[in-house]
Tab-separated table of C-alpha atoms and ligand atoms in Angstrom:
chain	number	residue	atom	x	y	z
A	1	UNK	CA	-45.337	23.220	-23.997
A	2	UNK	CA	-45.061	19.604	-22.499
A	3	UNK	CA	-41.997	17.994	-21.934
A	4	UNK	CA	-42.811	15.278	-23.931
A	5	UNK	CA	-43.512	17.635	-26.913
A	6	UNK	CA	-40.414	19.057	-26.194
A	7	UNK	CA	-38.199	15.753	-26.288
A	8	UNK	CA	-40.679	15.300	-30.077
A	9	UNK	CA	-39.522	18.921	-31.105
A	10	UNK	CA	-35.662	18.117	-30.147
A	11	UNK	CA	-35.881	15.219	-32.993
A	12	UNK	CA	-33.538	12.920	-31.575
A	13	UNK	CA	-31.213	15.749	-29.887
A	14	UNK	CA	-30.327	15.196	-26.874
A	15	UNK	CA	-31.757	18.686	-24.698
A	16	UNK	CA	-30.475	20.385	-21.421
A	17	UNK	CA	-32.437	20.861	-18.527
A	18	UNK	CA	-31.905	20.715	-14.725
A	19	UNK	CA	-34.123	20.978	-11.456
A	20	UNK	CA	-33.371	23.803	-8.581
A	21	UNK	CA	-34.498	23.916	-5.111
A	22	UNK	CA	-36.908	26.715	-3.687
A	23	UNK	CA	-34.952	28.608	-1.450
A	24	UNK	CA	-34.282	28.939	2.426
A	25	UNK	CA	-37.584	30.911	3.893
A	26	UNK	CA	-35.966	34.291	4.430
A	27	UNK	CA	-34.075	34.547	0.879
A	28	UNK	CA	-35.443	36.351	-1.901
A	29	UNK	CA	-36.383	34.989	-5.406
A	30	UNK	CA	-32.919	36.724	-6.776
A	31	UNK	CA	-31.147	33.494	-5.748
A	32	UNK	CA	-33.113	31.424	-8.030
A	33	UNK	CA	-32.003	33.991	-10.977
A	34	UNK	CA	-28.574	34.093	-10.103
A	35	UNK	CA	-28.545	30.185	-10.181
A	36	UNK	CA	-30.716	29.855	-13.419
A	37	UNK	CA	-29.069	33.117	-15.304
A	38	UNK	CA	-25.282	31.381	-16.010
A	39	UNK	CA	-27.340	28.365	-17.489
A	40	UNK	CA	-29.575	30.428	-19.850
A	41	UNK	CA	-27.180	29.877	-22.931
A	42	UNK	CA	-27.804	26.128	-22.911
A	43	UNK	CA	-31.198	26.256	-24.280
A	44	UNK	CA	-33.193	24.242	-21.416
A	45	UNK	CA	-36.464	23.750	-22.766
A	46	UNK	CA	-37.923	22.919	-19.530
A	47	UNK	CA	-36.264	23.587	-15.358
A	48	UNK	CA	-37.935	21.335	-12.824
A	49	UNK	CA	-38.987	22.980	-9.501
A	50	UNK	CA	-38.449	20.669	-6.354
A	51	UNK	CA	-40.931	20.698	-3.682
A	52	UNK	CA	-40.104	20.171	0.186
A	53	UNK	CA	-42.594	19.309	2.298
A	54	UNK	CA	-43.090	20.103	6.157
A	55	UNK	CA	-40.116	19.541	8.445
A	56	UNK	CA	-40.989	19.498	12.604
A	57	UNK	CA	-39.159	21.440	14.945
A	58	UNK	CA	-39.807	20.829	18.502
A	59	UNK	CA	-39.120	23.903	21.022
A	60	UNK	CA	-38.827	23.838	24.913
A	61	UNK	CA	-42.052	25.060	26.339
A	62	UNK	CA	-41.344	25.113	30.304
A	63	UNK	CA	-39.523	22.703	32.242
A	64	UNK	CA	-38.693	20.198	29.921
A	65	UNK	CA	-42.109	19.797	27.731
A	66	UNK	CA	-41.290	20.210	24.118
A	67	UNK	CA	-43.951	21.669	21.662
A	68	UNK	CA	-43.655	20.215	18.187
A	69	UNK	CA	-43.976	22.985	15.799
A	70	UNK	CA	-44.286	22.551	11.907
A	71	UNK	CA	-42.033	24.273	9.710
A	72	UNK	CA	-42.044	24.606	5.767
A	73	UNK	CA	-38.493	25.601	5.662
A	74	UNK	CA	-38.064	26.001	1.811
A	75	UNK	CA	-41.989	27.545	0.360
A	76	UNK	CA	-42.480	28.926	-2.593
A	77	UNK	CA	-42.458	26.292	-5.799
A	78	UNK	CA	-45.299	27.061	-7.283
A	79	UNK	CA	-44.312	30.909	-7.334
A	80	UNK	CA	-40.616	29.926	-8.370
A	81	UNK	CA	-42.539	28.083	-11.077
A	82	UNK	CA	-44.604	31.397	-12.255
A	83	UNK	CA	-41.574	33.426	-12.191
A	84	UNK	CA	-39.429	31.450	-13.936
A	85	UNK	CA	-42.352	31.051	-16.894
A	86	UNK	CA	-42.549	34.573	-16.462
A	87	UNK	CA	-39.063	35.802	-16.508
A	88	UNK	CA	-37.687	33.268	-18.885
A	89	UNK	CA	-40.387	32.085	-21.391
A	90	UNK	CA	-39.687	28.933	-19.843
A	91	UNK	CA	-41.392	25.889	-19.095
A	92	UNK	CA	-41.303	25.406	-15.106
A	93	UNK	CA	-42.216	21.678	-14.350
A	94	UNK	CA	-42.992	21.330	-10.282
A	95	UNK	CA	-42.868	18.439	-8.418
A	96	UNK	CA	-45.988	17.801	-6.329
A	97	UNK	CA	-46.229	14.981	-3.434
A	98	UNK	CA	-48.343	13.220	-2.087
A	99	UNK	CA	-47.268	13.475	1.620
A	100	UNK	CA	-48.452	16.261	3.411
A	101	UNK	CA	-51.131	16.259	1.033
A	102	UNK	CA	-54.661	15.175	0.923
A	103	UNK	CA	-56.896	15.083	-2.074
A	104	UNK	CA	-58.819	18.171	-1.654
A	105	UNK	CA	-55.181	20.036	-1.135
A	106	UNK	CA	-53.633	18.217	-4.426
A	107	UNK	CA	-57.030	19.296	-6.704
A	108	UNK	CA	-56.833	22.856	-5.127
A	109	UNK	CA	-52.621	22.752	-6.153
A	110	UNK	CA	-53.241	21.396	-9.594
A	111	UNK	CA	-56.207	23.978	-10.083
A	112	UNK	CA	-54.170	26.780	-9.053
A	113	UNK	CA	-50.638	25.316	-11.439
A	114	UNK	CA	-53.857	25.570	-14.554
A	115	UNK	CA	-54.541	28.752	-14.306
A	116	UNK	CA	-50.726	30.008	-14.363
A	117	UNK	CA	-50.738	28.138	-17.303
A	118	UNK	CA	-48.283	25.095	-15.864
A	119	UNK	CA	-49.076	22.424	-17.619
A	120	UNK	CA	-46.129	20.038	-16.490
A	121	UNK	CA	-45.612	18.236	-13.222
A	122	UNK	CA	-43.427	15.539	-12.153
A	123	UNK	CA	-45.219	13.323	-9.549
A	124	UNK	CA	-43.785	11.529	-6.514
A	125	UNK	CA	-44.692	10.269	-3.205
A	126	UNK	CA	-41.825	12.259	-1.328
A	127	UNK	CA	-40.113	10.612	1.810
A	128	UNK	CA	-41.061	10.299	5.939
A	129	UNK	CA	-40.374	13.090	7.385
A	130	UNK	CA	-37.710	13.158	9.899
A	131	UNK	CA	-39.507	12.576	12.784
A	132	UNK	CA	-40.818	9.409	11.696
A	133	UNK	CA	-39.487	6.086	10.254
A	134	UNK	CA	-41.782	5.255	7.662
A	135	UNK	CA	-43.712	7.300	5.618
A	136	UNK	CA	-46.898	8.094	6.012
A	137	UNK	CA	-49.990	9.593	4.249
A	138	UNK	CA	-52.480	12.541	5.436
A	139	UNK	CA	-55.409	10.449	6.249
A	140	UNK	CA	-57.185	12.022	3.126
A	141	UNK	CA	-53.966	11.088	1.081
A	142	UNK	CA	-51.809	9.217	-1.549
A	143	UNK	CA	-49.581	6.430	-0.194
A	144	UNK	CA	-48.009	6.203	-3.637
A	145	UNK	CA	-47.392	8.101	-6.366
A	146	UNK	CA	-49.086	6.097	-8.975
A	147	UNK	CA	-52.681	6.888	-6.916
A	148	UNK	CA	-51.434	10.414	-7.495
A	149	UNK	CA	-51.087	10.452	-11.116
A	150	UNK	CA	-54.275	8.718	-11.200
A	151	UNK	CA	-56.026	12.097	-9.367
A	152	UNK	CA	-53.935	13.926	-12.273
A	153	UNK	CA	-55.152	12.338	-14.933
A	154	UNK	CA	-58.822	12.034	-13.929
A	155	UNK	CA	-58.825	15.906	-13.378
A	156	UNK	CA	-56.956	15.760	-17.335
A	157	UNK	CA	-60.781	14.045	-18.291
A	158	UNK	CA	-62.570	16.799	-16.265
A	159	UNK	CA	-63.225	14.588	-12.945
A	160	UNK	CA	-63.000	16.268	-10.024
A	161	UNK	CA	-63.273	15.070	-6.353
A	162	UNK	CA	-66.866	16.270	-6.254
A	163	UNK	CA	-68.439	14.082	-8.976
A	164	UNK	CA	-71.699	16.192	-8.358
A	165	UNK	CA	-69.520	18.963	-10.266
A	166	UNK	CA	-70.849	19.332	-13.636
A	167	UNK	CA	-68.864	20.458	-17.319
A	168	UNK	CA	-65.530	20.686	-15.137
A	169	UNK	CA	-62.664	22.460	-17.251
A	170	UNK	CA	-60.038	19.419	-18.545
A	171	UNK	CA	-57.014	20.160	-17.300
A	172	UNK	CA	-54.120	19.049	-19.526
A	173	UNK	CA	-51.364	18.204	-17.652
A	174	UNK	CA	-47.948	16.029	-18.882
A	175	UNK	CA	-46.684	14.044	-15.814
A	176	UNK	CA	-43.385	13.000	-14.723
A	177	UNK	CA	-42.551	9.822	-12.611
A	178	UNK	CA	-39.333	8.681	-10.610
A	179	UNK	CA	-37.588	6.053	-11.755
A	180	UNK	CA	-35.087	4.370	-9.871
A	181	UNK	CA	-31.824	2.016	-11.677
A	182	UNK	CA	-30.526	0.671	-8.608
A	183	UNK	CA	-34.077	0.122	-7.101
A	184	UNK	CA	-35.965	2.357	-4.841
A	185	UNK	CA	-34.185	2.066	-0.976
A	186	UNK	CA	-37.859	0.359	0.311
A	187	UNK	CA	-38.517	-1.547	-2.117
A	188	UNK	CA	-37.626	-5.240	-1.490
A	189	UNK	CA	-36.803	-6.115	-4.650
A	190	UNK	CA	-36.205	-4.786	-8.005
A	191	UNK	CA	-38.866	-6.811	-9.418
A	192	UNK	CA	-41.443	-5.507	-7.409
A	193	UNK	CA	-39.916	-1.859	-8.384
A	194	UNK	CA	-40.869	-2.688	-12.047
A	195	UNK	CA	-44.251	-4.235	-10.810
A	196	UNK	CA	-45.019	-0.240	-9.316
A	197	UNK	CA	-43.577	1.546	-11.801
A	198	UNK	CA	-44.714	0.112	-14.630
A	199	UNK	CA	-48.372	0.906	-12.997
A	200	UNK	CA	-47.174	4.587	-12.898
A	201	UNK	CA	-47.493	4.438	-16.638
A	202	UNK	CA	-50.384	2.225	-16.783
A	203	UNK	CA	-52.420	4.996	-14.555
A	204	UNK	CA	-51.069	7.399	-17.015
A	205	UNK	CA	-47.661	8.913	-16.374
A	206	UNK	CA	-46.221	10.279	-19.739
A	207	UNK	CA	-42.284	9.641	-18.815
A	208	UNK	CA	-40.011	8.918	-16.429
A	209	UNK	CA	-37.298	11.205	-14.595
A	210	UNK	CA	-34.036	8.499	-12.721
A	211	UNK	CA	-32.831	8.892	-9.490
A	212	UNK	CA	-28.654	10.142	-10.293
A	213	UNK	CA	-26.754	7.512	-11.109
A	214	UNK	CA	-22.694	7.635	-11.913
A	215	UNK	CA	-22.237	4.609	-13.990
A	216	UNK	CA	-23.852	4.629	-17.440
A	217	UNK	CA	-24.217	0.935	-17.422
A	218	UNK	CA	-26.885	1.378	-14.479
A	219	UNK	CA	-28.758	3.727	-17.099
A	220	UNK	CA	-28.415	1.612	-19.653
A	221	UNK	CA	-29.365	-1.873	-17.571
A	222	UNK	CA	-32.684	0.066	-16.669
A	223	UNK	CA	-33.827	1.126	-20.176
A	224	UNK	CA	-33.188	-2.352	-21.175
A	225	UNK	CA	-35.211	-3.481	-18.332
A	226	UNK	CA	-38.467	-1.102	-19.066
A	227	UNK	CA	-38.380	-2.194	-22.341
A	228	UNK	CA	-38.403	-5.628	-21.962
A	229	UNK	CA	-41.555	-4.520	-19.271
A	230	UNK	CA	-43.326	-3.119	-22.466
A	231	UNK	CA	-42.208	0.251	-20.629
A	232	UNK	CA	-42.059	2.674	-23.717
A	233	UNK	CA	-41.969	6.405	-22.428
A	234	UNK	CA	-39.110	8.685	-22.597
A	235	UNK	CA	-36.653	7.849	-19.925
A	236	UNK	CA	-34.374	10.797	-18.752
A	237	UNK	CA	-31.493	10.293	-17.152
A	238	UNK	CA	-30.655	12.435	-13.837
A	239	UNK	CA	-26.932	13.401	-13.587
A	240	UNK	CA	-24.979	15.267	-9.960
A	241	UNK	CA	-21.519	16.402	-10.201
A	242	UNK	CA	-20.097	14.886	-7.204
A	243	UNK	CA	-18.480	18.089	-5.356
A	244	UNK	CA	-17.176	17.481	-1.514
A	245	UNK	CA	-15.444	14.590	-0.144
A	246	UNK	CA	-18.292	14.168	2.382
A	247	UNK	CA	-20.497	13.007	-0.446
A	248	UNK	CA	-18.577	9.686	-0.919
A	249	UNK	CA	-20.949	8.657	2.202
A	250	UNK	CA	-23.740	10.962	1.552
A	251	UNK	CA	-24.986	10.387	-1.553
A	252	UNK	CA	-24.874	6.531	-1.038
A	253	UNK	CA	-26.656	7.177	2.338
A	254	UNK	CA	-29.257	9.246	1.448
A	255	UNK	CA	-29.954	7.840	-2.312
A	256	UNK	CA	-28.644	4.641	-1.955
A	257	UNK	CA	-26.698	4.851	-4.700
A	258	UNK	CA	-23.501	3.353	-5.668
A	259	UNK	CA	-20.450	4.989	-6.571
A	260	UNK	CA	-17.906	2.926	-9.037
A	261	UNK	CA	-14.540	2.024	-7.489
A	262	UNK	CA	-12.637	4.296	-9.852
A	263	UNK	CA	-14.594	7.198	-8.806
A	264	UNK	CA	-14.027	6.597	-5.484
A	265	UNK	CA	-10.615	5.783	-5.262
A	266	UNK	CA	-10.039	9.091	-7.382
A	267	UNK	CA	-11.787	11.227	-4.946
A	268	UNK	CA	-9.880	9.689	-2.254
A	269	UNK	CA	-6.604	10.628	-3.631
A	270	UNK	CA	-7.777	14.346	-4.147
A	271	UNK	CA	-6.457	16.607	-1.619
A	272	UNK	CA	-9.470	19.295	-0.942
A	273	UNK	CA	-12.861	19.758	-2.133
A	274	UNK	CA	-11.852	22.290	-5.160
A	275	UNK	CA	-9.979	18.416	-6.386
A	276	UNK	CA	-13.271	16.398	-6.054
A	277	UNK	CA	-15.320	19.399	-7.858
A	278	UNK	CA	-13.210	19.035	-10.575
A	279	UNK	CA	-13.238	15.665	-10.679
A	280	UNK	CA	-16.947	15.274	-10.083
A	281	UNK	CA	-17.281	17.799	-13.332
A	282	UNK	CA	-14.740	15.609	-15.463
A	283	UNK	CA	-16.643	12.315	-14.452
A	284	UNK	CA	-19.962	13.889	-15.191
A	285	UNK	CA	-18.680	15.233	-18.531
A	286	UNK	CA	-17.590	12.061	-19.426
A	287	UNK	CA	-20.818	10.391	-17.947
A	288	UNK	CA	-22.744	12.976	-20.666
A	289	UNK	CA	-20.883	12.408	-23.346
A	290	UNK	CA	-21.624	8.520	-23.255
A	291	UNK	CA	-24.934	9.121	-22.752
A	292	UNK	CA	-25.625	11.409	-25.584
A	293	UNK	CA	-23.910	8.984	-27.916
A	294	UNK	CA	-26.427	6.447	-27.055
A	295	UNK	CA	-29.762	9.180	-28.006
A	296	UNK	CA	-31.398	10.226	-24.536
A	297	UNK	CA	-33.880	12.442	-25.190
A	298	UNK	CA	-32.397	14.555	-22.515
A	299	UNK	CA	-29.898	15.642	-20.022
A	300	UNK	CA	-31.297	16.247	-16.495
A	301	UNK	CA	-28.793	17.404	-13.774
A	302	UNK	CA	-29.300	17.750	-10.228
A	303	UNK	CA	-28.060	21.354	-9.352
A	304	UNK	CA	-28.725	20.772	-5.541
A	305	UNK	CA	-28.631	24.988	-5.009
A	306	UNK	CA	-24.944	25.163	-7.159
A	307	UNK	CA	-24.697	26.153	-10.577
A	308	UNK	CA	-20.730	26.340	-11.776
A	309	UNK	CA	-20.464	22.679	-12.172
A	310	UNK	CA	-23.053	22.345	-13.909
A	311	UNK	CA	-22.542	25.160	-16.247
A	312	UNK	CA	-18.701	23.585	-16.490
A	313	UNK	CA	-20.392	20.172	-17.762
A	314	UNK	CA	-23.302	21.927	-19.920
A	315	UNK	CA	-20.136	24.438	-21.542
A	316	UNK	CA	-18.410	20.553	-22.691
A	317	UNK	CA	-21.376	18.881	-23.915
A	318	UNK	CA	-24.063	21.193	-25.199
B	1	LIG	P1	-43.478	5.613	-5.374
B	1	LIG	O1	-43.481	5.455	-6.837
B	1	LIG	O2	-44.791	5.737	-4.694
B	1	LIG	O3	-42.666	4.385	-4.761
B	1	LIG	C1	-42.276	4.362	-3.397
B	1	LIG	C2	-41.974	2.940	-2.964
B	1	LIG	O4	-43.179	2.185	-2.848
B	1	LIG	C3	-41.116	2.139	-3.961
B	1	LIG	O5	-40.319	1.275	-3.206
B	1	LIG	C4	-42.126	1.364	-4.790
B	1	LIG	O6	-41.575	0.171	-5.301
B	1	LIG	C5	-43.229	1.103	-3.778
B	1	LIG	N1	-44.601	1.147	-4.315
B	1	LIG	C6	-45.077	1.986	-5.260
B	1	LIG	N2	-46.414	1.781	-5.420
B	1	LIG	C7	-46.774	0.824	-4.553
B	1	LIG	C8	-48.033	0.191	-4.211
B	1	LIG	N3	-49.169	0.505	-4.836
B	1	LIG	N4	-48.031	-0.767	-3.237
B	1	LIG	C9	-46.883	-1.102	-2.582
B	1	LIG	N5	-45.683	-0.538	-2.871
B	1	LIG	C10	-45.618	0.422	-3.834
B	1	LIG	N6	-38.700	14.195	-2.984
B	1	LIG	C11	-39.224	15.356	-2.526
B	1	LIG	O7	-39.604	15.441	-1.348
B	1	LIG	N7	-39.344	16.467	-3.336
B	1	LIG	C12	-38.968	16.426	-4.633
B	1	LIG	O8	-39.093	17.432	-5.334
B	1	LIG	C13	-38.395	15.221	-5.159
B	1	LIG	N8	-38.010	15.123	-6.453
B	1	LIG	C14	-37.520	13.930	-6.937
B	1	LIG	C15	-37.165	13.835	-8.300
B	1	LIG	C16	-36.679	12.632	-8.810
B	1	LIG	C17	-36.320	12.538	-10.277
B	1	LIG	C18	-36.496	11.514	-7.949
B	1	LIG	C19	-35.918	10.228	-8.495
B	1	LIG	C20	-36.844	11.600	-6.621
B	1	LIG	C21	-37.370	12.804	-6.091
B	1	LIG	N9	-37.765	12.926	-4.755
B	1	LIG	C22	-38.290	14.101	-4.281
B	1	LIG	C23	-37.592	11.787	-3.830
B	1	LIG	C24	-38.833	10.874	-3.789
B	1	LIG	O9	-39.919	11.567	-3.220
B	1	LIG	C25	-38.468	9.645	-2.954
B	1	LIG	O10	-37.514	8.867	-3.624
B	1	LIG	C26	-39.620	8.792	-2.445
B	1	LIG	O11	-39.097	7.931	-1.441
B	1	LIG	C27	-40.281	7.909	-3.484
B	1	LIG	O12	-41.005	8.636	-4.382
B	1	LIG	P2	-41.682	7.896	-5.662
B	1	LIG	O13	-42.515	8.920	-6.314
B	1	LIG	O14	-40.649	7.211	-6.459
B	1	LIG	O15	-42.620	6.841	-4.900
């Protein structure tokens, strides 16, 4: 089922779901039960599946000359998406990207995510790799995610990359976009965030996914926003627990997000990371609770590879 039929079927009650990340190359599949098992009882209709694209290593050779090797250091999301459709009679919604990708590799991906009978994906551009500054497309790439969701949609009318290809299968996918309510970190303003994501939906993208955020009113300002943009698609609202100390910096470094002073100042005054786990589950509970008052159509949390906290919030509010 789509996650959009889903969020219809849930008539106005707001569901559970959350996203996991594959695992380390090395680790078995058993990790991803043991993290999805404890939140079984919630009910999510729908887990997302992250996808991490190539990472480069670079290794001494002889004397100095390095050798850049690539490495794909967590595989496996489209498997971790079969399994978990498999195992739990539940849908698995990957995220595909366009870096690292060309055309011919995306049809081939969304061919193969068909035929297991995936008919979700969330779609995103995904960042520069570390090695480089910007990012940048495969030269037979997408440079943004709404050129991606257009390939997903024309393959949803039966067009293929061949054209020459005749009575191609439809596929049917439901497609998730990124949404961002304190702007994307490259874009220059927000207004020019709206411009791009509101062509997201024009190309076709059925609903929209936020980047965490830990003060409602951030939520809230963005809905009001998209509206007012004639933006009408299910917006779901991404959620982290903060959990370490470290994160105070982090998560504002790597997401460039803000953290409210009151959150802050609390975490400061805790005295170990067990403190600011607790807190970040209390803050997130509360966080929830406001938001399910106001009617989102669902509750997304960011696991990030940990599931008590989440399972602490999800045992409060669902
Ligand atoms: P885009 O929508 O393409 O936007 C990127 C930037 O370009 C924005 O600043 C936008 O304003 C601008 N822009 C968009 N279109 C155009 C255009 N046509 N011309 C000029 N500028 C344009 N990353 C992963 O690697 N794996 C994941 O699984 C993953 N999951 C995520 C899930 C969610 C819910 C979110 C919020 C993010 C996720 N990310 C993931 C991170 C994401 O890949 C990065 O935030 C990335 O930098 C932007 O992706 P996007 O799809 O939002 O890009």
């Amino acid at each position: 089922m789509k996650v959009t039929e889903h969020i219809e079927s849930g008539n106005g009650k707001t569901l559970f779901s959350f996203e996991i990340l594959p695992p380390l190359k090395g680790q078995t599949i058993q990790s991803i039960f043991d993290h999805i098992d404890p939140l079984i009882e919630f009910k999510p209709p729908f887990i997302d599946v992250t996808y991490h694209r190539e990472e480069y290593d670079f290794h001494e050779v002889t004397s100095g000359l390095l050798r850049k090797k690539v490495v794909r250091k967590r595989p496996g999301t489209v498997g971790i998406c079969a399994a978990i459709q498999n195992r739990y009679d539940i849908d698995a919604v990957p995220h595909i990207l366009c870096g690292g990708f060309t055309k011919e590799d995306t049809e081939n991906l969304l061919i193969d995510l068909g035929f297991l009978g995936i008919d979700n994906v969330v779609a995103l551009r995904g960042d520069a790799v570390k090695s480089e500054t910007y990012f940048k497309p495969e030269k037979e790439g997408h440079a943004y995610a709404e050129e991606l969701v257009k390939q997903i949609v024309a393959m949803n009318n039966g067009k293929y990359l061949d054209d020459s290809l005749e009575n191609s299968a439809h596929t049917d996918f439901c497609i998730g976009v990124a949404g961002y309510p304190e702007k994307h970190m490259e874009a220059p303003s927000m207004e020019s965030d709206f411009h791009f994501l509101k062509k997201k939906i024009k190309n076709g993208a059925h609903y929209i996914i936020t980047q965490m955020f830990f003060d409602n009113k951030k939520y809230f300002d963005f809905v009001d926003r998209c509206r007012k943009e004639d933006i009408d698609v299910p917006i779901i609202p991404g959620l982290k627990p903060l959990a370490t100390k470290k994160q105070l910096n982090l998560i504002p470094h790597r997401f460039k997000v803000d953290l409210p002073d009151d959150l802050v100042m609390e975490v400061v005054r805790c005295k170990d990371d067990k403190e600011v786990r607790q807190l970040g589950v209390d803050w997130c509970i509360e966080q929830s609770k406001g938001l399910i008052a106001a009617g989102v159509p669902v509750l997304h949390y960011y696991s990030m590879g940990k599931s008590d906290n989440i399972q602490a919030v999800a045992k409060a509010v669902f």
